[in-house]
JSON list of C-alpha atoms in Angstrom, two decimals:
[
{"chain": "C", "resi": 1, "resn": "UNK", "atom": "CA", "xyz": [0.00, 0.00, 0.00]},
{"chain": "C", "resi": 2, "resn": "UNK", "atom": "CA", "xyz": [3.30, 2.28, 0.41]},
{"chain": "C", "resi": 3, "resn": "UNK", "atom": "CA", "xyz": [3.87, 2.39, -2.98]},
{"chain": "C", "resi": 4, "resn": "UNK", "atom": "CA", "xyz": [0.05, 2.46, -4.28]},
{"chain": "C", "resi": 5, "resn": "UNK", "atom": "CA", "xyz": [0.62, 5.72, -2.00]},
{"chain": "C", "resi": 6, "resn": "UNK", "atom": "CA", "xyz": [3.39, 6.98, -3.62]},
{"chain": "C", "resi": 7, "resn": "UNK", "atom": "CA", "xyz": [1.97, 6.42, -7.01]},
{"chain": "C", "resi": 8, "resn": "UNK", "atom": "CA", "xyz": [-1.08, 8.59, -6.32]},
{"chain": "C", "resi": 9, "resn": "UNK", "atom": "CA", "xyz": [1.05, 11.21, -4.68]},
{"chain": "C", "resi": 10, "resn": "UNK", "atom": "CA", "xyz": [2.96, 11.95, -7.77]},
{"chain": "C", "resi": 11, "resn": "UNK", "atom": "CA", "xyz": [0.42, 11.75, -10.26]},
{"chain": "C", "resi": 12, "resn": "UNK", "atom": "CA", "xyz": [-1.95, 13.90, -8.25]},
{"chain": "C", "resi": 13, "resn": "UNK", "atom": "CA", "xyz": [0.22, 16.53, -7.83]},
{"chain": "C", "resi": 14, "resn": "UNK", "atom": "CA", "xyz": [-0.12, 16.15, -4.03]},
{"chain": "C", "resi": 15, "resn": "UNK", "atom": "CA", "xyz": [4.22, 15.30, -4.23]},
{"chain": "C", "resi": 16, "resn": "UNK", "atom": "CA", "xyz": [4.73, 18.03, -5.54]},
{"chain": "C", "resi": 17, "resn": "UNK", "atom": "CA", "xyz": [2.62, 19.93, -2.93]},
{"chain": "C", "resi": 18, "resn": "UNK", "atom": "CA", "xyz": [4.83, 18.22, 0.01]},
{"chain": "C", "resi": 19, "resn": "UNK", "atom": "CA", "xyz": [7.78, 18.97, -1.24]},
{"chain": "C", "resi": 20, "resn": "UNK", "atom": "CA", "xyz": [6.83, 22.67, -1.31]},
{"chain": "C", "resi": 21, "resn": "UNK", "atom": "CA", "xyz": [5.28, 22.67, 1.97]},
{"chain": "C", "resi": 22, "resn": "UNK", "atom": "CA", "xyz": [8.84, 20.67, 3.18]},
{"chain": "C", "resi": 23, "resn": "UNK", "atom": "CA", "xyz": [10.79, 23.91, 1.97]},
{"chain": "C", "resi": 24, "resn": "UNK", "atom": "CA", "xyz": [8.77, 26.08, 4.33]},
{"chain": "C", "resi": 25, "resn": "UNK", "atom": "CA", "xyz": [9.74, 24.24, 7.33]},
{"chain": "C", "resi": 26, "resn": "UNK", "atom": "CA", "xyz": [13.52, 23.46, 6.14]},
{"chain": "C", "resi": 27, "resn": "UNK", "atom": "CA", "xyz": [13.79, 27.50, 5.05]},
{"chain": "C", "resi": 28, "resn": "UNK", "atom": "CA", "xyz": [12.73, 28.03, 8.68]},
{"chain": "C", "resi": 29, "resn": "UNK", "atom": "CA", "xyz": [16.32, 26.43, 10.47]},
{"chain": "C", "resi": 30, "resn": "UNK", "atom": "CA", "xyz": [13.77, 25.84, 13.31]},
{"chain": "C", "resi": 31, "resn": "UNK", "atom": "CA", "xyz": [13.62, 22.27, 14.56]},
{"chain": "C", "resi": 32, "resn": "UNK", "atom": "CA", "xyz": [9.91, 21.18, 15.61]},
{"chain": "C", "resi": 33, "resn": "UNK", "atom": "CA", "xyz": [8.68, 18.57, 17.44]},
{"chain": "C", "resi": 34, "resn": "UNK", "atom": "CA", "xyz": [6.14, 17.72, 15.43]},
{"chain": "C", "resi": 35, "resn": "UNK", "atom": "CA", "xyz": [6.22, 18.99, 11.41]},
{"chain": "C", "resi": 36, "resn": "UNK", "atom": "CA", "xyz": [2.12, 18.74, 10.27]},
{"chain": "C", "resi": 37, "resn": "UNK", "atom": "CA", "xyz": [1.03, 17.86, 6.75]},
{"chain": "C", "resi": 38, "resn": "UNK", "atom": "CA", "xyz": [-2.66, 17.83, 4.88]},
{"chain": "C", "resi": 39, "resn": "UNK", "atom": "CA", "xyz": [-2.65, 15.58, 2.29]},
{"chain": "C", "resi": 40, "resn": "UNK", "atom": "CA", "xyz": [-5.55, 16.36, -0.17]},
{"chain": "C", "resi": 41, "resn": "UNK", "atom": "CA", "xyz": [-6.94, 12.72, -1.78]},
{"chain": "C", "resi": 42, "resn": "UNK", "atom": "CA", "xyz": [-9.90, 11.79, -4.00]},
{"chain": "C", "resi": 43, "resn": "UNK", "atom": "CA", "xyz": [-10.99, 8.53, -2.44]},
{"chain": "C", "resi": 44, "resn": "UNK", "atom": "CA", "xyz": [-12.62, 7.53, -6.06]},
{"chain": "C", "resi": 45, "resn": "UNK", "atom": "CA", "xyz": [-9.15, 8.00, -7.75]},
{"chain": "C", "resi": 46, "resn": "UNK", "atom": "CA", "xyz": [-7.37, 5.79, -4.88]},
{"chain": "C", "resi": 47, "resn": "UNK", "atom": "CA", "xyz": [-10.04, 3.11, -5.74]},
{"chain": "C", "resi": 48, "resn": "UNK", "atom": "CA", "xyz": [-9.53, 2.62, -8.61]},
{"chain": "C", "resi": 49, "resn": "UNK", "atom": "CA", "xyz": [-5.20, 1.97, -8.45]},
{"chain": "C", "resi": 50, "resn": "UNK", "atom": "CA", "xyz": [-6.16, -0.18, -4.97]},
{"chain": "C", "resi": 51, "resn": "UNK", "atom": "CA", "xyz": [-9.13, -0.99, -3.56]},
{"chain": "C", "resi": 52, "resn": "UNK", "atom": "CA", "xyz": [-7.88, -1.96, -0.39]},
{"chain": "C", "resi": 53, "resn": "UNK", "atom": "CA", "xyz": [-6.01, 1.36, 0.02]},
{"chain": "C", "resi": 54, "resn": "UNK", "atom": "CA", "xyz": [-9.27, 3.22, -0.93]},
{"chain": "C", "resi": 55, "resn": "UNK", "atom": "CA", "xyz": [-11.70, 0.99, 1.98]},
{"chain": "C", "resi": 56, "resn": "UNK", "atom": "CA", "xyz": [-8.73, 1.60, 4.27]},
{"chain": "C", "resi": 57, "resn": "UNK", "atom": "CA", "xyz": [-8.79, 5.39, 3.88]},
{"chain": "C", "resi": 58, "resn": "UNK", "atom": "CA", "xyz": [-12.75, 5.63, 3.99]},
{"chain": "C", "resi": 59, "resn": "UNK", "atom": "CA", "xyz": [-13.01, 3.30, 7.17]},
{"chain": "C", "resi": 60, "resn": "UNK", "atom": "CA", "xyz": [-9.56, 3.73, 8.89]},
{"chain": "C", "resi": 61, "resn": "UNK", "atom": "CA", "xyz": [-8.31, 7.22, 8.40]},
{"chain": "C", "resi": 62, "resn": "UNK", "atom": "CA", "xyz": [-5.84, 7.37, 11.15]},
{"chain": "C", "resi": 63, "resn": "UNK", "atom": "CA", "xyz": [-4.36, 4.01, 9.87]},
{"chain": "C", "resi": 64, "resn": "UNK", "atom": "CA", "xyz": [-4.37, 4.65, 6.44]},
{"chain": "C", "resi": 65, "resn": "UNK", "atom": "CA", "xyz": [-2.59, 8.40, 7.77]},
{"chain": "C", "resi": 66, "resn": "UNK", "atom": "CA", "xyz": [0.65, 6.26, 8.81]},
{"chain": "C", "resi": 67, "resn": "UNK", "atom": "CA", "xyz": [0.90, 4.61, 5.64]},
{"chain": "C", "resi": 68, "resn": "UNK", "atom": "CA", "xyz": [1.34, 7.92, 3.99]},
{"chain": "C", "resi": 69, "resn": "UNK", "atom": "CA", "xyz": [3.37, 9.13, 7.26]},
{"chain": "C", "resi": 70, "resn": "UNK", "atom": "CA", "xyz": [5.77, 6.45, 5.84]},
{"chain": "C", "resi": 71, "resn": "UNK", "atom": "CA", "xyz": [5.99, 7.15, 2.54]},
{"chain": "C", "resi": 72, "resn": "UNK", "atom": "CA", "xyz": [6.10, 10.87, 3.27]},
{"chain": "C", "resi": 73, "resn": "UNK", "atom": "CA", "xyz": [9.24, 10.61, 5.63]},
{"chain": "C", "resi": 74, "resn": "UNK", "atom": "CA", "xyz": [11.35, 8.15, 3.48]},
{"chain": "C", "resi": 75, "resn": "UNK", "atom": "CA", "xyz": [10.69, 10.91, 0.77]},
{"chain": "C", "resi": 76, "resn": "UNK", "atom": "CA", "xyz": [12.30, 13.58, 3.18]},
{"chain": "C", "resi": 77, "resn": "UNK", "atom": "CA", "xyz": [15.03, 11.71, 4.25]},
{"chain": "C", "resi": 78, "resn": "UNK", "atom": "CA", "xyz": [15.76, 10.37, 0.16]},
{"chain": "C", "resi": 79, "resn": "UNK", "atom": "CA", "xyz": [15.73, 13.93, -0.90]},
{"chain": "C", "resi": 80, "resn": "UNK", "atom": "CA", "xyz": [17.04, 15.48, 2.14]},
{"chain": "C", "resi": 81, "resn": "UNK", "atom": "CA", "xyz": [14.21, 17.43, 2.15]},
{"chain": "C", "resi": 82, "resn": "UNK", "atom": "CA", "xyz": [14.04, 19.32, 6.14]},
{"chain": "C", "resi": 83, "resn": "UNK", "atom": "CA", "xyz": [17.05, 19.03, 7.46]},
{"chain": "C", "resi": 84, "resn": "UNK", "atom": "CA", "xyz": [15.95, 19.16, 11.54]},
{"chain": "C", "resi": 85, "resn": "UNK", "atom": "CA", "xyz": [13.68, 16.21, 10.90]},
{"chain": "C", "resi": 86, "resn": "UNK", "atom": "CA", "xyz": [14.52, 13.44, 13.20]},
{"chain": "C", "resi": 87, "resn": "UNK", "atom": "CA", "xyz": [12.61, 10.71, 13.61]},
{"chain": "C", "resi": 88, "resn": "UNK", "atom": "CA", "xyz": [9.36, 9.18, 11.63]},
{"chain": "C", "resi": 89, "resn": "UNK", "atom": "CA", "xyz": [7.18, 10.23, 14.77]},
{"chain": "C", "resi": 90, "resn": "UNK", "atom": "CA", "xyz": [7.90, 13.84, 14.32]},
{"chain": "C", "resi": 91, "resn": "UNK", "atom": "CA", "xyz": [5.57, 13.56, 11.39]},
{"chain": "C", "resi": 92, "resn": "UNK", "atom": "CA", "xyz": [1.82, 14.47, 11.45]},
{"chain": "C", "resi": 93, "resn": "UNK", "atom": "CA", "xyz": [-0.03, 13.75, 8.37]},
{"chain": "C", "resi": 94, "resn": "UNK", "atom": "CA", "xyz": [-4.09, 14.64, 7.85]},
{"chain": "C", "resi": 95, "resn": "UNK", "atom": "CA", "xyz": [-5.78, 12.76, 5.31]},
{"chain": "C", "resi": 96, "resn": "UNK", "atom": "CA", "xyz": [-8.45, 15.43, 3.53]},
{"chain": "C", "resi": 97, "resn": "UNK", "atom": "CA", "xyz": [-10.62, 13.60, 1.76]},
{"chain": "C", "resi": 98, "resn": "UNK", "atom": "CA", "xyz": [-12.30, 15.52, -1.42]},
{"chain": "C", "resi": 99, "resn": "UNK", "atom": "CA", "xyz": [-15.74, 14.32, -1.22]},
{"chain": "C", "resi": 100, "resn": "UNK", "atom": "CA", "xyz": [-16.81, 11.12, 0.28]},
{"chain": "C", "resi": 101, "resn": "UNK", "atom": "CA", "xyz": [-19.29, 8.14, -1.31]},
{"chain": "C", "resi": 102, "resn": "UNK", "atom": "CA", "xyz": [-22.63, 9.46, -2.08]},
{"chain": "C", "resi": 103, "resn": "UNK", "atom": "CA", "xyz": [-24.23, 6.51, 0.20]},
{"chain": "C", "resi": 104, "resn": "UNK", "atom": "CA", "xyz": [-26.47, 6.94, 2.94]},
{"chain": "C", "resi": 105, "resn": "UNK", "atom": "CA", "xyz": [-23.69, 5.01, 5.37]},
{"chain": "C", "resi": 106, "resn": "UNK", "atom": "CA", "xyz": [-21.53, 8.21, 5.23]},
{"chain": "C", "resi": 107, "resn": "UNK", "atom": "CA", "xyz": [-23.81, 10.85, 5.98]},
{"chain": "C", "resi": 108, "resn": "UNK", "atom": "CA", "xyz": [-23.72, 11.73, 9.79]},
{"chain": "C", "resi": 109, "resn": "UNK", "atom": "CA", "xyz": [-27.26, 12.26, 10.85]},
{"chain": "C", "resi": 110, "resn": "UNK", "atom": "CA", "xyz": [-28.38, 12.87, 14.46]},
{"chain": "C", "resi": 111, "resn": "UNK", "atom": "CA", "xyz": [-32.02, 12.75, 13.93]},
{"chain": "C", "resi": 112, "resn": "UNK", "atom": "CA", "xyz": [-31.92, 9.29, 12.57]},
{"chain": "C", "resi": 113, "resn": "UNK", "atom": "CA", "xyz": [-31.19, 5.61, 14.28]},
{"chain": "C", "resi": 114, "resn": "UNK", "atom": "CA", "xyz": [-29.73, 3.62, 15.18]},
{"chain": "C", "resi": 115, "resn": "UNK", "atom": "CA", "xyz": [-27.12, 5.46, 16.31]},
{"chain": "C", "resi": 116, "resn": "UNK", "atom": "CA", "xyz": [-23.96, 3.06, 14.95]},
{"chain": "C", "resi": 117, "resn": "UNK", "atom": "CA", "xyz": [-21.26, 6.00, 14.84]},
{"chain": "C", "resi": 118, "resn": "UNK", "atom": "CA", "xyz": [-18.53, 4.00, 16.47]},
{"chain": "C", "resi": 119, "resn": "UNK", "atom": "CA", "xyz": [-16.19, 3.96, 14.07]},
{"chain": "C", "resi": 120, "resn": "UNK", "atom": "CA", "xyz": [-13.46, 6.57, 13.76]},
{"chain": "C", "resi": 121, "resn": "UNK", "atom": "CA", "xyz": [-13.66, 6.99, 9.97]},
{"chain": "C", "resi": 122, "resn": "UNK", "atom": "CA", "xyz": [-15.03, 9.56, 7.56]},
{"chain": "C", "resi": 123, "resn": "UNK", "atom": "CA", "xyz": [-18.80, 11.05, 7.69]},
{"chain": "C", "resi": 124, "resn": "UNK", "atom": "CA", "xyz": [-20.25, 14.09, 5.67]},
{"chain": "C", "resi": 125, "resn": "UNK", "atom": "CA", "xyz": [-22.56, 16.15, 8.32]},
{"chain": "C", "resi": 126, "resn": "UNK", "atom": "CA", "xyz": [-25.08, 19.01, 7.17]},
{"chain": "C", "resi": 127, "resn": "UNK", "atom": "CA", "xyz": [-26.29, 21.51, 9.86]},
{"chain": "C", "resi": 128, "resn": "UNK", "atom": "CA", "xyz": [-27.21, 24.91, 11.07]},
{"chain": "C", "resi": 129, "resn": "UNK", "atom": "CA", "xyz": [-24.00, 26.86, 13.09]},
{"chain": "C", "resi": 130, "resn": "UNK", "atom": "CA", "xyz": [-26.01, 28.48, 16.00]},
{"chain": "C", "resi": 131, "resn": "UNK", "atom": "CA", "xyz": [-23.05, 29.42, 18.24]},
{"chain": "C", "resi": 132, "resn": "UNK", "atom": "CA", "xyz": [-19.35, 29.97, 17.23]},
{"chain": "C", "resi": 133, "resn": "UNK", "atom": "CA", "xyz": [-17.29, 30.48, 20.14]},
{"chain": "C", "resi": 134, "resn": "UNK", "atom": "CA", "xyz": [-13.88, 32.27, 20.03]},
{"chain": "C", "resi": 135, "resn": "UNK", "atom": "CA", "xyz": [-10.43, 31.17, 18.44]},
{"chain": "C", "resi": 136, "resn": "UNK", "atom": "CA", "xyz": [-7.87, 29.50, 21.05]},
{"chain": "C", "resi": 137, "resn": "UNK", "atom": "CA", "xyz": [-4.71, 27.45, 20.98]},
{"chain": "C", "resi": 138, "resn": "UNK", "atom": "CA", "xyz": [-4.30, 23.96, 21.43]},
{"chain": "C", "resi": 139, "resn": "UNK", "atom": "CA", "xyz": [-1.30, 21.39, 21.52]},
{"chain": "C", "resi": 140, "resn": "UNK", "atom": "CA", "xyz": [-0.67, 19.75, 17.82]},
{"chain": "C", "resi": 141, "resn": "UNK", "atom": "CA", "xyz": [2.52, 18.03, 19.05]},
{"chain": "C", "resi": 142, "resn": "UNK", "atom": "CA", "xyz": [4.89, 17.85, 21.76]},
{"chain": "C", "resi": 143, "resn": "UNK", "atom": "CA", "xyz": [7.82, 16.75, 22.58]},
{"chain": "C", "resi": 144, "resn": "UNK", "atom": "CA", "xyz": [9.33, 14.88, 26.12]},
{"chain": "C", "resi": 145, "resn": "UNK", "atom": "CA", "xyz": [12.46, 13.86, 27.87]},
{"chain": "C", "resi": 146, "resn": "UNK", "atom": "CA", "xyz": [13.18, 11.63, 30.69]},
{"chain": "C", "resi": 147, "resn": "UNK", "atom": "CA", "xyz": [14.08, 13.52, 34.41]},
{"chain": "C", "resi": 148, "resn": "UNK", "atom": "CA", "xyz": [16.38, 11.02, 34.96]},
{"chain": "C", "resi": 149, "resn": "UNK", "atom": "CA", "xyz": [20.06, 12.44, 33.97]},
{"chain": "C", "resi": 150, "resn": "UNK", "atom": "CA", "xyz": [21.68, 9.47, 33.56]},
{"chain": "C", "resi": 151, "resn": "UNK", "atom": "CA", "xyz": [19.40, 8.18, 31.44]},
{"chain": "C", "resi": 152, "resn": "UNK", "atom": "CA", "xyz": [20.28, 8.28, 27.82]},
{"chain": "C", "resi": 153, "resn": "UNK", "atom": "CA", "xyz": [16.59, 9.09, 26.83]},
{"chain": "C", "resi": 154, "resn": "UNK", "atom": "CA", "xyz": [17.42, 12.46, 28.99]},
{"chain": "C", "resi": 155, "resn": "UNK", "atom": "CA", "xyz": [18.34, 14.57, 25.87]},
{"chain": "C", "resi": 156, "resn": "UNK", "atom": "CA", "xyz": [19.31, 14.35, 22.34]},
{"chain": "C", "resi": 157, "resn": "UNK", "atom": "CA", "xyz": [17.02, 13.09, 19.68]},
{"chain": "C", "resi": 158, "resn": "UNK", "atom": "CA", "xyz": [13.24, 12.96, 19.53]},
{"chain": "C", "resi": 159, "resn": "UNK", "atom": "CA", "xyz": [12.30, 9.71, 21.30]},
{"chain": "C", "resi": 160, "resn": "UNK", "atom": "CA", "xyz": [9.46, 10.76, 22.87]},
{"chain": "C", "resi": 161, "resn": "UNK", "atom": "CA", "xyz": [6.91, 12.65, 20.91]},
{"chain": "C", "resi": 162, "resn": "UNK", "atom": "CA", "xyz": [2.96, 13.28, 21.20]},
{"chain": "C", "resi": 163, "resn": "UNK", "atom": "CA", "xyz": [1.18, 14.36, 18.28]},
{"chain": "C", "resi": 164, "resn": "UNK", "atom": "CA", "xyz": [-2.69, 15.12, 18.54]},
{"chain": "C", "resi": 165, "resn": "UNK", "atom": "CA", "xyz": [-4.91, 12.85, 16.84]},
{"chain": "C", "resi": 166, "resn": "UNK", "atom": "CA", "xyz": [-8.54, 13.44, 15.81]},
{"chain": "C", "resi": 167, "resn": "UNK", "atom": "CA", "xyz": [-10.68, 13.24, 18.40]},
{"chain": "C", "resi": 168, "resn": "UNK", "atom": "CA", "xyz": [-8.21, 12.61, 21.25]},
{"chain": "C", "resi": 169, "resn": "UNK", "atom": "CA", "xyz": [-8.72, 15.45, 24.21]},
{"chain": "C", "resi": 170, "resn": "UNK", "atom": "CA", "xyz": [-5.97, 17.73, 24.95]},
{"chain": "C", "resi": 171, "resn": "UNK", "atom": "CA", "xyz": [-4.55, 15.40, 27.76]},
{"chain": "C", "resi": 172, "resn": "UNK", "atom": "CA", "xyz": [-4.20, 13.01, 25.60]},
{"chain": "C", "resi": 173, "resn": "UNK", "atom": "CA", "xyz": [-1.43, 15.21, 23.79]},
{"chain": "C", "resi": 174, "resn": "UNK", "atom": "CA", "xyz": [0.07, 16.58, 27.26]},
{"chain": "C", "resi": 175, "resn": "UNK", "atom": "CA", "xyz": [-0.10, 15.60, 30.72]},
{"chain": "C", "resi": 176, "resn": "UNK", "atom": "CA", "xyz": [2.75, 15.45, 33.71]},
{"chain": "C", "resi": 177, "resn": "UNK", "atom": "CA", "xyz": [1.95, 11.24, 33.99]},
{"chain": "C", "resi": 178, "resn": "UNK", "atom": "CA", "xyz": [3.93, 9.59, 31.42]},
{"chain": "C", "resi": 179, "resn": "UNK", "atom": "CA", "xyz": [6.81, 7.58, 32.12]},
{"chain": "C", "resi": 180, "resn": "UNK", "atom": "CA", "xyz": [10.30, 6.50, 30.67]},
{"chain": "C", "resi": 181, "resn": "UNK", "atom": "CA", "xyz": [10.14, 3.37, 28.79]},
{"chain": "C", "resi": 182, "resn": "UNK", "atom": "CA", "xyz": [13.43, 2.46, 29.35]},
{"chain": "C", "resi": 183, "resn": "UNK", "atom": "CA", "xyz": [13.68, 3.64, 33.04]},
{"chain": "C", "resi": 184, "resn": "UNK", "atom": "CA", "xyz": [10.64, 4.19, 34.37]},
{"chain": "C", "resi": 185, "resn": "UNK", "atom": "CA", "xyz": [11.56, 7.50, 35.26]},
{"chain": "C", "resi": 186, "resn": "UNK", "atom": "CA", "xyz": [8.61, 10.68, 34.24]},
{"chain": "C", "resi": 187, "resn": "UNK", "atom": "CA", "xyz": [8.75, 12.16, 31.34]},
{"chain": "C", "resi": 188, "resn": "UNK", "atom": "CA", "xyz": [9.16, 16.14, 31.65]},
{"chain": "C", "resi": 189, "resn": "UNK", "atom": "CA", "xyz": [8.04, 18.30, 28.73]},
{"chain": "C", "resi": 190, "resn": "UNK", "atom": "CA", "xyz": [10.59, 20.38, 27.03]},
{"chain": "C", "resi": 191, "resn": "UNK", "atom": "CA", "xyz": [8.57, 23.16, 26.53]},
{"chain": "C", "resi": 192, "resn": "UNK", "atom": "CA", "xyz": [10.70, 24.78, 23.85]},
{"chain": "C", "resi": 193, "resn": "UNK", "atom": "CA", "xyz": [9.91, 21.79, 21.11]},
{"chain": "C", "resi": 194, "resn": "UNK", "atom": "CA", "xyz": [5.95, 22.76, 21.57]},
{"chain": "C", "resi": 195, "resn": "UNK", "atom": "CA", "xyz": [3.80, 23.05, 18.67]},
{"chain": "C", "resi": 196, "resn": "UNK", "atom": "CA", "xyz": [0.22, 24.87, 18.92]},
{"chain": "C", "resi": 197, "resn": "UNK", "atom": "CA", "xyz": [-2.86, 25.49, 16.71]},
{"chain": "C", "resi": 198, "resn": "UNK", "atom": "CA", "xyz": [-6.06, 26.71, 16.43]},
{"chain": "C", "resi": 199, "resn": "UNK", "atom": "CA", "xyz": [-9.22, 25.90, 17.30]},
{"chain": "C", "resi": 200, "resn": "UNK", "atom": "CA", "xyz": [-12.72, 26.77, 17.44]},
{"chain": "C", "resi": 201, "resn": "UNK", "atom": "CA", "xyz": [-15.91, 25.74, 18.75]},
{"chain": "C", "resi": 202, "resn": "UNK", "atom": "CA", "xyz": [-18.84, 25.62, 16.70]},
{"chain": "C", "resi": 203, "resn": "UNK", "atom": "CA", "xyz": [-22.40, 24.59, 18.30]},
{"chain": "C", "resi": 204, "resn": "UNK", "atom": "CA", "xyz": [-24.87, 22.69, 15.04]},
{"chain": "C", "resi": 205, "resn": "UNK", "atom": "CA", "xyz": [-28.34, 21.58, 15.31]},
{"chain": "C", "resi": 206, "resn": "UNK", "atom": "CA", "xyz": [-29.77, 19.58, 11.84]},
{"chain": "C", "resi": 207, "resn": "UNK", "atom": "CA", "xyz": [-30.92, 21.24, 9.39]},
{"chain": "C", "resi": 208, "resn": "UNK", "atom": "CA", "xyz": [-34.18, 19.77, 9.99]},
{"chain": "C", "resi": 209, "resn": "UNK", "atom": "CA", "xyz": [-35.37, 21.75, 12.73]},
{"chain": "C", "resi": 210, "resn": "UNK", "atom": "CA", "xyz": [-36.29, 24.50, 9.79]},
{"chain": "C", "resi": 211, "resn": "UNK", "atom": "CA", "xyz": [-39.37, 22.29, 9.31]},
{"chain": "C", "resi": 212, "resn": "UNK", "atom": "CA", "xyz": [-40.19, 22.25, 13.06]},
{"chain": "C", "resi": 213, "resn": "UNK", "atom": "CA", "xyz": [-39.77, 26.44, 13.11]},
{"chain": "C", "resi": 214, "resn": "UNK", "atom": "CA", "xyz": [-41.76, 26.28, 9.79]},
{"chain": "C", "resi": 215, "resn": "UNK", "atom": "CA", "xyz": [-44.85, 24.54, 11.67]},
{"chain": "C", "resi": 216, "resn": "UNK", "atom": "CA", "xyz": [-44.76, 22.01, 9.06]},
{"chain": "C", "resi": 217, "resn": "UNK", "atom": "CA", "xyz": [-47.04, 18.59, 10.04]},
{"chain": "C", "resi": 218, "resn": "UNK", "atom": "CA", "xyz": [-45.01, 15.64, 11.05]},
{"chain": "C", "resi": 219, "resn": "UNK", "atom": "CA", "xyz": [-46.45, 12.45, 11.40]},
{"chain": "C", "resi": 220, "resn": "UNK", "atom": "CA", "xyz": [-45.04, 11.47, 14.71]},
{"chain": "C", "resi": 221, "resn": "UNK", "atom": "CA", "xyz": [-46.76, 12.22, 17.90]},
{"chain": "C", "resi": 222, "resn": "UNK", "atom": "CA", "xyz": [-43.09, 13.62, 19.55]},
{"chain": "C", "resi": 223, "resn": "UNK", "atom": "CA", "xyz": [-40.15, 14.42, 18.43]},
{"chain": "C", "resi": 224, "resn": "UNK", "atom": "CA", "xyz": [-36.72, 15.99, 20.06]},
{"chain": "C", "resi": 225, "resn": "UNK", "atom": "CA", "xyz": [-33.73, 17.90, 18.40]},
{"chain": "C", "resi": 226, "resn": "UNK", "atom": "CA", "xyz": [-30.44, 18.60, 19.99]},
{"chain": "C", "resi": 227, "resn": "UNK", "atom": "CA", "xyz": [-27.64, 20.07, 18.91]},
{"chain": "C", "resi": 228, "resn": "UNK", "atom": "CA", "xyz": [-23.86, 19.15, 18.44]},
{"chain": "C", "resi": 229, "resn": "UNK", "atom": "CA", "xyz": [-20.64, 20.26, 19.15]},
{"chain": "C", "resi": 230, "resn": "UNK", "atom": "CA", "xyz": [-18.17, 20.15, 16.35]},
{"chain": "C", "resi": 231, "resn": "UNK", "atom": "CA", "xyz": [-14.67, 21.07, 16.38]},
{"chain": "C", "resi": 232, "resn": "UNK", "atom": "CA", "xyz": [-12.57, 22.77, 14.22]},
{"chain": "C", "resi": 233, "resn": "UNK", "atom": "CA", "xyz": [-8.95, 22.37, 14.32]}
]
């Protein structure tokens, strides 16, 4: 699937794209913990060089994210592309799908059930913003070191590294609890290596309550709508 990866990268143009992103960060001289990508991919076109590589993206996106993680950071290090990258795990690539299937299973719909949203893959939701709250900051990737000085995970090169993830919380990202794999020692942030983002809050109800406002006759006796929080990132 690597190389099915590759092959759509180049003839899509999306390559090209990384490589030019790549020359941002390495024209920078400032070493990250965490270097972010968004990968722009037409599921359809993916499909049709591998179908396993298309059902992977569709129904495991963070998977199918670390197969092009792979691909992405051999291509640095073959082309000596950003200089400060270390490791594979200072990598974080986002998978943007296009569009998604035009089948019902894809569309996200609150008002309708079962509810059988377990899955952490792709939806397409339609809705009414009702509240927007204001921009703030939020971890995308940090990076740790052990306390323990004799330990050789203490400093030098990225070992340790957290990278947000869809859906994870932020103390998921950072927290003062982890612990040395190799000594058992904790794990102190080095706060100079942090990477932040944006984020925003955005309140939804369906687009269906414009036939409850309307007064328009619904065949069921009762009927509830509640809205949903969505965030952006």
């Amino acid at each position: 699937m690597r190389e099915i990866a590759l092959v759509y990268l180049d003839r899509s143009g999306g390559l090209q794209k990384f490589m030019h992103d790549c020359k941002k960060y390495n024209d920078s001289k400032q070493s990250c913990a965490v270097y972010r990508f968004i990968i722009s991919i037409n599921p359809s076109d993916i499909g049709e060089l591998d179908a396993t590589l298309g059902n992977y993206i569709l129904h495991k996106p963070i998977q199918a994210a670390q197969i092009f993680q792979s691909v992405c950071f051999i291509a640095v290090k073959t082309l000596s592309l950003i200089e400060q990258l270390q490791t594979e795990a200072q990598m974080s690539i986002l998978l943007k799908p296009t569009h998604l299937p035009a089948l019902p299973s894809y569309v996200l719909s609150l008002s309708a059930f079962p509810f059988n949203y377990t899955s952490q893959r792709f939806y397409m939701s339609e809705g009414i913003a009702i509240a927007m709250g204001t921009v703030t900051k939020y971890t995308q990737g940090a990076r740790f070191l052990c306390t323990e000085e004799t330990c050789p995970f203490s400093e030098g090169r990225f070992r340790y590294i957290r990278v947000h993830l869809p859906g994870a919380t932020e103390s998921a990202t950072v927290r003062s609890d982890f612990v040395c794999s190799l000594c058992s020692s904790p794990l102190q942030e080095d706060m100079k290596f942090r990477v932040l983002g944006e984020k925003q809050i955005v309140e939804m109800i369906d687009a269906k309550v414009l036939n409850a406002l309307k007064g328009y006759a619904n065949d069921k006796s009762h009927f509830r709508i509640q809205t949903f929080t969505v965030f952006l990132r």
